[in-house]
mmCIF file of C-alpha atoms in Angstrom:
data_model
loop_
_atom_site.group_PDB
_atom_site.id
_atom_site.type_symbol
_atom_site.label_atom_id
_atom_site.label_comp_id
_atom_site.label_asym_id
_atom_site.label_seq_id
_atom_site.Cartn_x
_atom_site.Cartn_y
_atom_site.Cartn_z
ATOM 1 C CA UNK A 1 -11.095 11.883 -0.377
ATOM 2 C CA UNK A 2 -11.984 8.324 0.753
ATOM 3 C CA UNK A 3 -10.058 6.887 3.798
ATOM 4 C CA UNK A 4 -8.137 3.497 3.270
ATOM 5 C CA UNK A 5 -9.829 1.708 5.707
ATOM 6 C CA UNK A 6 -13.056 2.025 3.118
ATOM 7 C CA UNK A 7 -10.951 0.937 0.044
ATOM 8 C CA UNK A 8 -7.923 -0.677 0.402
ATOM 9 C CA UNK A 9 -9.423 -4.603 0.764
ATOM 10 C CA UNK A 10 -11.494 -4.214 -2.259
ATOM 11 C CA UNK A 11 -8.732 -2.794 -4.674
ATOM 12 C CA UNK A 12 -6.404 -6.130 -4.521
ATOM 13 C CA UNK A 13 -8.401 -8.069 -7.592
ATOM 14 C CA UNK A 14 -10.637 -5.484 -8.690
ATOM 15 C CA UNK A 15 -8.323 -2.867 -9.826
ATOM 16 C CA UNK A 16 -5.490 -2.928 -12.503
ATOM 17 C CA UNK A 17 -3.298 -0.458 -10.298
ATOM 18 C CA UNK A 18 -2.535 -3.360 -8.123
ATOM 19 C CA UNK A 19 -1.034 -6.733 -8.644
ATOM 20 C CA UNK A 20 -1.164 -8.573 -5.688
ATOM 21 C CA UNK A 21 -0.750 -7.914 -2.618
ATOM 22 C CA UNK A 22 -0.150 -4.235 -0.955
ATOM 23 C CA UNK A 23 2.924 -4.065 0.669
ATOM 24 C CA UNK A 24 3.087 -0.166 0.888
ATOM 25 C CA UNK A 25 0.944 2.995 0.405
ATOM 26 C CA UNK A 26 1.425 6.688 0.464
ATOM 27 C CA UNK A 27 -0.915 9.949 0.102
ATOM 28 C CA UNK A 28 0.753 12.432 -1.988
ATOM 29 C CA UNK A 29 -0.477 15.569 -3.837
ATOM 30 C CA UNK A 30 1.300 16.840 -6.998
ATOM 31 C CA UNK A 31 -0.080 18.139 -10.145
ATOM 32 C CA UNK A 32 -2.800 20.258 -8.494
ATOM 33 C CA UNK A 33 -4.636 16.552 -7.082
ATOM 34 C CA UNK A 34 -4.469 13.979 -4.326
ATOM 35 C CA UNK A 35 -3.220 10.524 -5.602
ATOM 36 C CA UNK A 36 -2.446 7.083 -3.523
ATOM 37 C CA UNK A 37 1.510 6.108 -4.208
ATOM 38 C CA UNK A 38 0.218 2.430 -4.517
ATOM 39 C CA UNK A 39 3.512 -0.759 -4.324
ATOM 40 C CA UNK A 40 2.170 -4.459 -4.424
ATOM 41 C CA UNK A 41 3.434 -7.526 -5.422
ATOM 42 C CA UNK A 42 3.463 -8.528 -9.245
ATOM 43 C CA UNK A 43 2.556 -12.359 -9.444
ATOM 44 C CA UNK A 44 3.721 -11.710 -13.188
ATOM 45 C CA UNK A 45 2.559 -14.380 -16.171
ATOM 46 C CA UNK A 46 1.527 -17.942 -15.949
ATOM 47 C CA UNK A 47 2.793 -20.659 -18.159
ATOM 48 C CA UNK A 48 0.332 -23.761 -19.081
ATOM 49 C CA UNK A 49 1.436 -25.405 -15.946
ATOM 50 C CA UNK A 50 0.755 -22.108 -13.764
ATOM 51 C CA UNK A 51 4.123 -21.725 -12.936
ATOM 52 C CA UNK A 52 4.884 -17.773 -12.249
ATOM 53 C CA UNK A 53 7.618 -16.323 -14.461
ATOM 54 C CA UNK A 54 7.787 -13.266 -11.529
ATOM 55 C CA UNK A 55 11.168 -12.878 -9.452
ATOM 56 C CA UNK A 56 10.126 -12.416 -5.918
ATOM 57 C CA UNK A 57 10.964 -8.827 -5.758
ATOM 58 C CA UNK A 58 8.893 -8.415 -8.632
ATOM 59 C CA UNK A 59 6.482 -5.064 -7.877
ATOM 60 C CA UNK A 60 3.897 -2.762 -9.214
ATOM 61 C CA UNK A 61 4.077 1.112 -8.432
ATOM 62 C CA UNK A 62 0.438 2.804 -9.056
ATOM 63 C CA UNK A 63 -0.351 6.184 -8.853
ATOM 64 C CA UNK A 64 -4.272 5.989 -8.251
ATOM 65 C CA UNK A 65 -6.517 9.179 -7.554
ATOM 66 C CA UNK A 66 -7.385 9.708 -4.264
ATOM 67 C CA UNK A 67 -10.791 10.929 -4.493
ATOM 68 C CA UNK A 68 -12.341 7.698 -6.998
ATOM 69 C CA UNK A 69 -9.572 5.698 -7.281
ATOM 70 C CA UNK A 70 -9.340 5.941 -10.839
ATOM 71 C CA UNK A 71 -5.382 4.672 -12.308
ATOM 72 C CA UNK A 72 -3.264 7.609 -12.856
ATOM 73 C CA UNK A 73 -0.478 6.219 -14.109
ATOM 74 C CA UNK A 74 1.663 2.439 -13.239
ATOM 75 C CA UNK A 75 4.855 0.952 -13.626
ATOM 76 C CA UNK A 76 6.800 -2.188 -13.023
ATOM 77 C CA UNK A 77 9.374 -1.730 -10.138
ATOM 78 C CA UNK A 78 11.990 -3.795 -7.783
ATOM 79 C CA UNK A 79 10.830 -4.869 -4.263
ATOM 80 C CA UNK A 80 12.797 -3.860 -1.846
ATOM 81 C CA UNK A 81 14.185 -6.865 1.535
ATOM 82 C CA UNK A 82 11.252 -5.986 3.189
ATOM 83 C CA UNK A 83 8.691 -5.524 0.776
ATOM 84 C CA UNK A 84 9.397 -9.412 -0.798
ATOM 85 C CA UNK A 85 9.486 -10.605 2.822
ATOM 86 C CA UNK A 86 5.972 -11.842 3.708
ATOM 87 C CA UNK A 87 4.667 -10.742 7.229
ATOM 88 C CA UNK A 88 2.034 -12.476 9.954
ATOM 89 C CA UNK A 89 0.403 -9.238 9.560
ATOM 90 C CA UNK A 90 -2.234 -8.278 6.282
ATOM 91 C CA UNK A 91 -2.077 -5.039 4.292
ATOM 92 C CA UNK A 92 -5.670 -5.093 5.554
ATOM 93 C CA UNK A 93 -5.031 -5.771 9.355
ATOM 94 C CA UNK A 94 -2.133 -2.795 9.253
ATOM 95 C CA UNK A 95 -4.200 -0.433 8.061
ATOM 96 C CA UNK A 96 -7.328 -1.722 10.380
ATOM 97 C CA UNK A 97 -4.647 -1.558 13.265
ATOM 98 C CA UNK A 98 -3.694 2.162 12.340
ATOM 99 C CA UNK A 99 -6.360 3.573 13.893
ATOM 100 C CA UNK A 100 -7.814 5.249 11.463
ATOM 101 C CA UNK A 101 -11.297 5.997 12.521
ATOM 102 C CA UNK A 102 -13.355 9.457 11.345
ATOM 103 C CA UNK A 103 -12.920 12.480 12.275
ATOM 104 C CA UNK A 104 -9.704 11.049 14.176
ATOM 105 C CA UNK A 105 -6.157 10.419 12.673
ATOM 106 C CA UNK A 106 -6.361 9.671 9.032
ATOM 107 C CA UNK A 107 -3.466 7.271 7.431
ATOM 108 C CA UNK A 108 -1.090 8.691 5.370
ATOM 109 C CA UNK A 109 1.594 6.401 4.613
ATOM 110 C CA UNK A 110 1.995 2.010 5.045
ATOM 111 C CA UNK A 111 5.005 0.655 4.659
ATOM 112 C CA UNK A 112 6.400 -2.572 5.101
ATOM 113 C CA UNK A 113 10.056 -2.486 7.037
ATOM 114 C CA UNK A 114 12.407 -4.450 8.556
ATOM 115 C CA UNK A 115 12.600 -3.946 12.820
ATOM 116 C CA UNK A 116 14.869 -5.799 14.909
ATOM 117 C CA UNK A 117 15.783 -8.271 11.801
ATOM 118 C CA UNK A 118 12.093 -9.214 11.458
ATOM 119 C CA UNK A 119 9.667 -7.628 8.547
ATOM 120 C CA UNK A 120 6.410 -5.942 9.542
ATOM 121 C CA UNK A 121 4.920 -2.832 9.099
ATOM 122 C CA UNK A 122 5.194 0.887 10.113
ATOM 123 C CA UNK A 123 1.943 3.530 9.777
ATOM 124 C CA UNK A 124 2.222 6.931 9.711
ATOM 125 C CA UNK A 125 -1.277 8.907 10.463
ATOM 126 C CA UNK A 126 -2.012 12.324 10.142
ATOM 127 C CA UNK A 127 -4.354 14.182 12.835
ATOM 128 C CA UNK A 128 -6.533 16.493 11.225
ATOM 129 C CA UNK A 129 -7.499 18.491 14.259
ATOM 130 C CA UNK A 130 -4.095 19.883 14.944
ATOM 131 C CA UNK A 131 -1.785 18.414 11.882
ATOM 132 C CA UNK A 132 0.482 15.976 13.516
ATOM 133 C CA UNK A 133 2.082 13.149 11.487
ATOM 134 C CA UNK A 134 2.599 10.366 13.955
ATOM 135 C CA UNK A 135 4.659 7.220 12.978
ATOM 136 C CA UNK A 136 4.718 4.170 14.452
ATOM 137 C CA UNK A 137 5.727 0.658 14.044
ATOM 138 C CA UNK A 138 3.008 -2.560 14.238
#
Protein backbone atom coordinates (compact mmCIF):
# COMPACT_ATOMS: atom_id res chain seq x y z
CA UNK A 1 0.00 0.00 0.00
CA UNK A 2 1.54 3.33 -1.13
CA UNK A 3 1.47 6.28 1.39
CA UNK A 4 -0.26 9.61 0.21
CA UNK A 5 2.53 11.64 0.58
CA UNK A 6 4.02 9.49 -2.64
CA UNK A 7 0.73 9.88 -4.68
CA UNK A 8 -1.62 12.28 -3.88
CA UNK A 9 0.10 15.47 -6.04
CA UNK A 10 0.37 13.42 -9.09
CA UNK A 11 -3.31 12.02 -9.17
CA UNK A 12 -5.05 15.67 -9.62
CA UNK A 13 -4.73 15.68 -13.76
CA UNK A 14 -3.49 12.36 -14.35
CA UNK A 15 -6.22 10.26 -13.06
CA UNK A 16 -10.00 10.09 -14.00
CA UNK A 17 -10.95 9.34 -10.22
CA UNK A 18 -10.36 12.93 -9.55
CA UNK A 19 -11.71 16.13 -10.89
CA UNK A 20 -10.02 18.84 -9.48
CA UNK A 21 -8.90 19.52 -6.60
CA UNK A 22 -8.81 17.06 -3.35
CA UNK A 23 -10.68 18.37 -0.72
CA UNK A 24 -10.94 15.05 1.32
CA UNK A 25 -9.51 11.48 1.52
CA UNK A 26 -10.12 8.37 3.47
CA UNK A 27 -8.46 4.70 3.72
CA UNK A 28 -11.09 2.18 3.93
CA UNK A 29 -11.13 -1.63 3.43
CA UNK A 30 -14.32 -3.45 2.28
CA UNK A 31 -14.76 -6.17 -0.16
CA UNK A 32 -11.71 -8.17 0.98
CA UNK A 33 -9.20 -4.87 -0.39
CA UNK A 34 -7.82 -1.51 0.64
CA UNK A 35 -9.33 1.41 -1.43
CA UNK A 36 -8.77 5.45 -1.08
CA UNK A 37 -12.48 7.15 -0.42
CA UNK A 38 -11.29 9.93 -2.90
CA UNK A 39 -13.86 13.73 -2.85
CA UNK A 40 -12.53 16.59 -5.20
CA UNK A 41 -13.94 19.28 -6.87
CA UNK A 42 -15.80 18.74 -10.32
CA UNK A 43 -14.89 21.80 -12.62
CA UNK A 44 -17.79 20.14 -14.77
CA UNK A 45 -18.11 21.06 -18.82
CA UNK A 46 -16.89 24.01 -20.73
CA UNK A 47 -18.93 25.93 -23.18
CA UNK A 48 -17.07 27.65 -26.37
CA UNK A 49 -16.37 30.59 -24.21
CA UNK A 50 -14.89 28.30 -21.27
CA UNK A 51 -17.42 29.20 -19.04
CA UNK A 52 -17.97 26.18 -16.35
CA UNK A 53 -21.53 24.82 -16.27
CA UNK A 54 -20.40 23.26 -12.49
CA UNK A 55 -22.32 24.63 -9.28
CA UNK A 56 -19.69 25.27 -6.74
CA UNK A 57 -20.55 22.39 -4.60
CA UNK A 58 -20.21 20.37 -7.52
CA UNK A 59 -17.94 17.02 -6.38
CA UNK A 60 -16.50 13.77 -7.44
CA UNK A 61 -16.50 10.69 -4.96
CA UNK A 62 -13.76 7.95 -6.18
CA UNK A 63 -13.17 4.82 -4.79
CA UNK A 64 -9.47 4.13 -6.04
CA UNK A 65 -7.37 0.96 -4.96
CA UNK A 66 -5.01 1.49 -2.50
CA UNK A 67 -2.25 -0.62 -3.53
CA UNK A 68 -1.96 0.87 -7.64
CA UNK A 69 -4.38 3.29 -7.63
CA UNK A 70 -6.36 1.81 -10.20
CA UNK A 71 -10.44 3.47 -10.29
CA UNK A 72 -12.72 1.25 -8.48
CA UNK A 73 -15.68 2.78 -8.94
CA UNK A 74 -16.87 7.04 -9.12
CA UNK A 75 -19.74 9.09 -8.78
CA UNK A 76 -20.94 12.63 -8.95
CA UNK A 77 -21.77 14.02 -5.40
CA UNK A 78 -22.74 17.46 -3.43
CA UNK A 79 -19.92 19.41 -1.65
CA UNK A 80 -20.49 19.97 1.52
CA UNK A 81 -19.83 24.28 3.36
CA UNK A 82 -16.52 23.32 3.83
CA UNK A 83 -15.53 21.29 1.09
CA UNK A 84 -16.69 24.33 -1.64
CA UNK A 85 -14.90 26.78 0.67
CA UNK A 86 -11.35 27.23 -0.67
CA UNK A 87 -8.53 27.22 2.05
CA UNK A 88 -4.80 29.06 2.28
CA UNK A 89 -3.77 25.59 2.79
CA UNK A 90 -3.17 22.78 -0.43
CA UNK A 91 -4.49 19.21 -0.42
CA UNK A 92 -0.75 18.74 -0.95
CA UNK A 93 0.63 20.95 1.97
CA UNK A 94 -2.11 19.08 4.48
CA UNK A 95 -1.05 15.97 3.78
CA UNK A 96 2.88 17.12 3.69
CA UNK A 97 1.98 18.80 7.14
CA UNK A 98 0.48 15.42 8.54
CA UNK A 99 3.48 14.02 9.29
CA UNK A 100 3.43 11.23 7.56
CA UNK A 101 6.93 10.00 7.28
CA UNK A 102 7.92 5.93 7.11
CA UNK A 103 7.83 3.73 9.41
CA UNK A 104 6.07 6.59 11.58
CA UNK A 105 2.29 7.57 11.59
CA UNK A 106 0.70 6.80 8.31
CA UNK A 107 -2.46 9.12 7.15
CA UNK A 108 -5.62 7.75 7.19
CA UNK A 109 -8.19 10.23 6.66
CA UNK A 110 -8.06 14.39 5.13
CA UNK A 111 -10.78 16.27 5.45
CA UNK A 112 -11.58 19.68 4.89
CA UNK A 113 -13.79 21.34 7.97
CA UNK A 114 -14.95 24.30 9.23
CA UNK A 115 -13.03 25.51 12.88
CA UNK A 116 -13.85 28.56 14.60
CA UNK A 117 -16.04 29.83 11.40
CA UNK A 118 -12.96 29.51 9.16
CA UNK A 119 -12.39 26.35 6.61
CA UNK A 120 -9.18 24.33 6.81
CA UNK A 121 -8.29 21.00 7.28
CA UNK A 122 -8.25 18.17 9.91
CA UNK A 123 -5.76 14.81 9.51
CA UNK A 124 -6.23 11.85 11.15
CA UNK A 125 -2.95 9.42 11.20
CA UNK A 126 -2.67 6.07 12.22
CA UNK A 127 0.58 4.80 14.21
CA UNK A 128 1.54 1.55 13.11
CA UNK A 129 3.76 0.65 16.01
CA UNK A 130 1.07 0.62 18.61
CA UNK A 131 -2.36 1.40 16.49
CA UNK A 132 -3.37 4.80 17.59
CA UNK A 133 -5.60 6.98 15.36
CA UNK A 134 -4.66 10.51 16.22
CA UNK A 135 -6.74 13.50 14.86
CA UNK A 136 -5.88 16.76 14.62
CA UNK A 137 -6.74 20.00 13.10
CA UNK A 138 -4.10 22.17 10.63
Amino acid sequence: MRWPSDWVDSLSGESEAVGGPIVGLRLEYGAEHWVWRIRSTDPGKTDALGESNAEPTSGVEALVDATDLSLVRRHEVTLTKAEATGTDTSYYDAVKASGEEWPGPRLVELVRVVDDGRPTWRVTTYDTEDGHLAPRTL
